[in-house]
Amino acid sequence: MTDLFFCNGGADKEAEKLKKKIIYSPNISVKEKNVYYVSSNGNDQNDGLTPDSPIKSFSRVNALPLRAGSVVLFERNSVFRESVQLFVRGGVKYSAYGSGLKPLILGSLIDYAVADLWNKNKTENIWELPLNTDEVGLISFNFDSLIGWRKFSISDLTADGEFFHDLEKNTLYLYCGRGNPGEIYENIEIATAKDLVYAQNVNHVSISNLAFKYATFCPFTLGNNKEIEMFDLEISWIGGRLFTKRENNYILYGNALEFWYRAYDISVKRCWIHQIFDAALTFQGFGDDRPEFINIDFSDNLIEYCSMNFEFWAGNQGDGFESIIENIYFAKNIIRFGGYGWGGIQRPDKGDQALILGWNRLYNQMKNFVVTDNILDCADGNIIFTKGPNEQKGLTVNNNTYYQKAHVPTHKFNEIVRGSGQCASNQAEFEREIAQFEISPKKVEWLTD
């Protein structure tokens, strides 16, 4: 079971204010005529054309005659546990209606805190759950207060919360020394959905005022997109999918908003993204031709407890394709507590984590990449892991605020700027390190409390 760290930083008040703004964001104004309503209390026999006759399932939404100018609205306070992806359509808006909390889309099919679901294994303290699904990436206990630890054999299960999903036997094994998990825990969520929304090769889409949890890869499958607008979203507890095995380590992954290979005219604003195994916001990828990332605006977002809060990379070194990175605007975001989340604690490659990560590569075709007016607030790991403006042509960094503090004993503390060979332990050292990335920051403060 992972013990989570909940931190205090230099931007606590600003972060709380932005969080409330996102959580309680108002419904969008809908003037379109072709509007459909979806509710967890709906009925797929309805036409979905009024709030009084909502449909219910993603399968029914996927079958709607949507066209450019259509709107799909999900009822607030609804919880959707779906075994199929939501397929978004070009030219369509997806948002919320009604009052209350944002509609919640979960990659956990049921609440598994039911005693009858679990059987005792012959091995002491091991419990079995028949589970014929895609691989389990994470298990959340008691409404995200405790997070399980994925293992890869029954013999590796030695402590409460450790689990192994045997895909050949379609069985989940969980170590629980106190008894039947369905009785011990008030709530158990098991992430088995690879992704929740399919939006690859789709253009001119608006998605707002929705919440997503428990996808093992990404909540959205994005790639080769144009004119995608996302705002007032909440995305949390994503990742845990198996990527590969390196030596004796199983490498897991999972991002929140990943724009793959090619992306044009992308806007992500006022989103609260937290507890992501890998990256919260990222454009990345390679393909059979030149990767292109043009006109991307990531601004006014709150990102917390992720391994990489903002990550970018384009193409593979030496593949012969000159990547295009142009007109990137990363501004007014609060990015904090990198490496302190569940992914940061569980991953073996802790040194690769950073609040801003670009894999220290240089790009010849980078133009007008602006990083400004952000707050970078405490990292267990690197604050910066990318080439700075002194080396990277086309990159502008100005007016950002930086906070850092001493690491906690159970975490590995790394460089402030990856590649410098230096950590920091006081104000003067912190200023010296940040100066390698930004010459004239708004504020640099070493926290002592």
PDB file of C-alpha atoms in Angstrom, residues 4 15 73 101 155 157 163 175 177 213 221 244 266 275 281 288 328 330-331 391 396 423 441:
ATOM      1  CA  LEU A   4       0.812   9.286  -0.095  1.00  0.00           C
ATOM      2  CA  ALA A  15      -3.696  26.712  -5.989  1.00  0.00           C
ATOM      3  CA  LEU A  73     -24.420  17.146 -22.446  1.00  0.00           C
ATOM      4  CA  LEU A 101     -20.504  17.997  -9.310  1.00  0.00           C
ATOM      5  CA  SER A 155       4.935 -14.725  -4.704  1.00  0.00           C
ATOM      6  CA  LEU A 157       2.583 -10.188  -2.716  1.00  0.00           C
ATOM      7  CA  PHE A 163      -1.866  -6.951  -6.216  1.00  0.00           C
ATOM      8  CA  TYR A 175      -2.815  -9.168  -0.315  1.00  0.00           C
ATOM      9  CA  GLY A 177      -3.853  -9.394   5.991  1.00  0.00           C
ATOM     10  CA  LYS A 213     -10.621   8.748 -13.290  1.00  0.00           C
ATOM     11  CA  THR A 221      -6.752   8.574 -27.002  1.00  0.00           C
ATOM     12  CA  THR A 244       8.081  -2.857 -20.812  1.00  0.00           C
ATOM     13  CA  ILE A 266      -4.875  22.855 -29.326  1.00  0.00           C
ATOM     14  CA  GLN A 275      -2.161  11.969  -9.323  1.00  0.00           C
ATOM     15  CA  LEU A 281       0.151  17.620 -20.069  1.00  0.00           C
ATOM     16  CA  ASP A 288       6.318   7.723 -40.570  1.00  0.00           C
ATOM     17  CA  ILE A 328       3.697  26.827 -27.987  1.00  0.00           C
ATOM     18  CA  PHE A 330       2.694  27.434 -21.610  1.00  0.00           C
ATOM     19  CA  ALA A 331       1.523  30.180 -19.286  1.00  0.00           C
ATOM     20  CA  GLU A 391      20.963  26.514 -25.747  1.00  0.00           C
ATOM     21  CA  THR A 396      11.577  32.013 -24.305  1.00  0.00           C
ATOM     22  CA  CYS A 423      21.190  20.019  -5.877  1.00  0.00           C
ATOM     23  CA  PRO A 441      12.441  34.985 -12.916  1.00  0.00           C
TER      24      PRO A 441
END
